[in-house]
């Protein structure tokens, strides 16, 4: 992936790395430990195989995610994990997640009659 030559500020640069709907969810999912592709896809409902593959490649090129291949008999197993840079990025995103849980998830649950404690929303609130 090609990055821009100039940024307005640090947030601009960081958003260039995690931009889009799915990359932050990939980071969140990998925050729980290494995952195989299928595990990632199941853990991120709605993402297509093509988009997930593309985002994983971009995150790997940026040094955020590592990709490890291993042969188990005749089967090739590919595992993705956060690099130390990816861990630090997840830590930087944690306050943003906390803000979203505090200010938006509760309201979302109240609107849908769930009280903010249903399904995926609750999982997104798990501490890192």
XYZ file of N, CA and C in Angstrom, residues 34-125:
276
model
N -3.531 -14.472 18.202
C -3.415 -14.860 16.790
C -4.673 -15.579 16.308
N -4.997 -15.367 15.042
C -6.182 -15.979 14.435
C -5.854 -16.461 13.029
N -6.509 -17.539 12.646
C -6.443 -17.978 11.264
C -7.467 -17.186 10.465
N -7.327 -17.200 9.146
C -8.187 -16.396 8.285
C -9.663 -16.681 8.546
N -10.030 -17.950 8.584
C -11.432 -18.304 8.803
C -11.962 -17.810 10.134
N -11.120 -17.856 11.161
C -11.524 -17.344 12.472
C -11.776 -15.840 12.412
N -10.893 -15.137 11.700
C -11.089 -13.691 11.541
C -12.388 -13.404 10.812
N -12.616 -14.125 9.737
C -13.816 -13.876 8.935
C -15.081 -14.132 9.762
N -15.084 -15.195 10.545
C -16.253 -15.480 11.399
C -16.386 -14.452 12.521
N -15.277 -13.927 12.985
C -15.308 -12.959 14.081
C -15.697 -11.557 13.663
N -15.724 -11.325 12.342
C -16.074 -10.003 11.816
C -17.238 -10.177 10.841
N -18.453 -10.280 11.347
C -19.605 -10.509 10.472
C -19.754 -9.415 9.427
N -19.998 -9.834 8.198
C -20.248 -8.892 7.117
C -19.058 -8.611 6.231
N -17.847 -8.906 6.686
C -16.672 -8.643 5.860
C -16.572 -9.741 4.796
N -16.233 -9.349 3.578
C -16.059 -10.329 2.518
C -14.635 -10.870 2.537
N -14.461 -12.029 1.941
C -13.134 -12.636 1.870
C -12.160 -11.719 1.127
N -12.621 -11.111 0.050
C -11.777 -10.223 -0.753
C -11.312 -9.012 0.058
N -12.229 -8.383 0.762
C -11.892 -7.193 1.548
C -10.979 -7.563 2.711
N -11.278 -8.671 3.393
C -10.445 -9.092 4.513
C -9.029 -9.396 4.038
N -8.901 -10.092 2.932
C -7.581 -10.390 2.368
C -6.827 -9.107 2.050
N -7.494 -8.170 1.413
C -6.875 -6.897 1.049
C -6.415 -6.130 2.288
N -7.280 -6.055 3.295
C -6.926 -5.318 4.509
C -5.792 -5.986 5.268
N -5.791 -7.314 5.324
C -4.697 -8.013 5.993
C -3.372 -7.745 5.280
N -3.388 -7.733 3.967
C -2.166 -7.436 3.212
C -1.679 -6.012 3.490
N -2.604 -5.070 3.525
C -2.228 -3.679 3.798
C -1.667 -3.529 5.212
N -2.321 -4.155 6.179
C -1.848 -4.077 7.560
C -0.498 -4.771 7.712
N -0.286 -5.841 6.967
C 1.011 -6.508 6.991
C 2.085 -5.609 6.374
N 1.771 -4.971 5.259
C 2.725 -4.060 4.609
C 3.078 -2.884 5.509
N 2.138 -2.468 6.356
C 2.367 -1.352 7.280
C 3.058 -1.788 8.565
N 3.310 -3.084 8.710
C 3.992 -3.579 9.909
C 3.091 -3.721 11.119
N 1.779 -3.727 10.903
C 0.810 -3.796 11.993
C 0.458 -5.251 12.320
N 0.434 -6.077 11.285
C 0.038 -7.481 11.403
C 1.140 -8.349 10.822
N 1.388 -9.486 11.464
C 2.329 -10.463 10.898
C 1.540 -11.654 10.368
N 2.110 -12.295 9.371
C 1.493 -13.462 8.738
C 2.489 -14.606 8.834
N 2.039 -15.724 9.396
C 2.924 -16.880 9.549
C 2.283 -18.098 8.888
N 3.062 -18.749 8.034
C 2.599 -19.966 7.370
C 3.255 -21.178 8.008
N 2.488 -22.249 8.140
C 3.018 -23.511 8.658
C 2.330 -24.648 7.920
N 3.071 -25.696 7.664
C 2.499 -26.888 7.038
C 2.158 -27.898 8.121
N 0.921 -28.345 8.106
C 0.478 -29.411 8.997
C 0.069 -30.558 8.096
N 1.011 -31.456 7.877
C 0.789 -32.519 6.900
C 0.764 -31.896 5.516
N -0.337 -32.091 4.805
C -0.466 -31.524 3.467
C -1.242 -30.207 3.473
N -1.598 -29.743 4.658
C -2.418 -28.537 4.777
C -1.561 -27.351 5.210
N -1.706 -26.255 4.481
C -0.994 -25.028 4.831
C -1.877 -24.212 5.777
N -1.334 -23.865 6.930
C -2.052 -23.058 7.919
C -1.428 -21.676 7.963
N -2.258 -20.653 7.792
C -1.790 -19.275 7.849
C -2.407 -18.628 9.074
N -1.555 -18.044 9.891
C -1.997 -17.390 11.119
C -1.593 -15.925 11.075
N -2.496 -15.074 11.515
C -2.244 -13.636 11.589
C -2.179 -13.225 13.050
N -1.285 -12.291 13.351
C -1.140 -11.794 14.717
C -0.723 -10.332 14.672
N -0.950 -9.643 15.766
C -0.484 -8.262 15.873
C 1.019 -8.253 16.114
N 1.698 -7.339 15.477
C 3.106 -7.084 15.773
C 3.155 -6.154 16.981
N 4.325 -5.893 17.540
C 4.395 -4.903 18.624
C 3.822 -3.539 18.197
N 4.036 -3.168 16.946
C 3.464 -1.912 16.440
C 1.937 -1.995 16.426
N 1.401 -3.159 16.053
C -0.045 -3.360 16.058
C -0.622 -3.321 17.455
N 0.092 -3.905 18.409
C -0.354 -3.855 19.812
C -0.413 -2.403 20.281
N 0.624 -1.627 19.935
C 0.628 -0.218 20.363
C -0.497 0.564 19.693
N -0.833 0.212 18.446
C -1.947 0.873 17.767
C -3.261 0.510 18.451
N -3.442 -0.749 18.801
C -4.650 -1.154 19.532
C -4.761 -0.403 20.853
N -3.640 -0.249 21.551
C -3.647 0.502 22.807
C -4.044 1.958 22.577
N -3.584 2.527 21.464
C -3.940 3.912 21.139
C -5.422 4.036 20.794
N -6.010 2.987 20.227
C -7.427 3.015 19.851
C -8.349 2.725 21.038
N -7.819 2.173 22.121
C -8.640 1.802 23.279
C -9.456 2.971 23.832
N -8.878 4.178 23.998
C -9.709 5.283 24.496
C -10.856 5.648 23.542
N -10.635 5.484 22.254
C -11.704 5.754 21.293
C -12.829 4.731 21.467
N -12.454 3.461 21.676
C -13.453 2.434 21.934
C -14.220 2.695 23.219
N -13.507 3.143 24.242
C -14.163 3.465 25.516
C -15.156 4.606 25.326
N -14.782 5.599 24.552
C -15.683 6.722 24.284
C -16.941 6.227 23.566
N -16.753 5.359 22.577
C -17.898 4.817 21.846
C -18.826 4.007 22.730
N -18.245 3.175 23.617
C -19.074 2.394 24.543
C -19.860 3.307 25.471
N -19.185 4.325 25.977
C -19.835 5.217 26.945
C -20.905 6.085 26.308
N -20.638 6.615 25.132
C -21.529 7.628 24.563
C -22.464 7.131 23.470
N -22.152 5.998 22.848
C -22.985 5.568 21.731
C -23.646 4.211 21.928
N -22.934 3.227 22.464
C -23.525 1.897 22.578
C -24.714 1.878 23.518
N -24.655 2.597 24.605
C -25.786 2.651 25.525
C -27.019 3.247 24.879
N -26.833 4.303 24.107
C -27.964 4.924 23.407
C -28.515 4.002 22.343
N -27.639 3.292 21.641
C -28.071 2.378 20.595
C -28.967 1.291 21.196
N -28.542 0.718 22.327
C -29.337 -0.316 22.986
C -30.658 0.215 23.483
N -30.652 1.461 23.993
C -31.888 2.066 24.482
C -32.880 2.260 23.344
N -32.388 2.640 22.171
C -33.266 2.841 21.009
C -33.856 1.525 20.535
N -33.063 0.444 20.601
C -33.553 -0.838 20.096
C -34.264 -1.644 21.174
N -34.303 -1.112 22.403
C -34.972 -1.798 23.492
C -34.139 -2.886 24.145
N -32.830 -2.923 23.842
C -31.971 -3.956 24.398
C -31.233 -3.496 25.643
N -31.252 -2.238 25.950
C -30.552 -1.757 27.125
C -29.048 -1.727 26.974
N -28.561 -1.868 25.749
C -27.134 -1.756 25.510
C -26.324 -2.988 25.862
N -26.970 -4.125 26.067
C -26.226 -5.312 26.485
C -26.522 -6.504 25.589
N -26.643 -6.277 24.286
C -26.983 -7.398 23.429
C -25.923 -7.746 22.421
N -25.695 -9.015 22.204
C -24.902 -9.557 21.118
C -23.543 -8.930 20.919
N -23.275 -8.525 19.701
C -21.978 -8.022 19.286
C -21.583 -6.753 20.043
N -22.558 -5.892 20.366
C -22.237 -4.661 21.080
C -21.560 -4.967 22.404
N -22.049 -5.959 23.117
C -21.450 -6.312 24.400
C -20.020 -6.825 24.190
N -19.821 -7.616 23.138
C -18.477 -8.140 22.855
C -17.511 -7.007 22.529
N -17.986 -5.993 21.842
C -17.107 -4.876 21.512
C -16.680 -4.138 22.771
N -17.429 -4.282 23.843
C -17.082 -3.605 25.070
C -16.098 -4.358 25.947
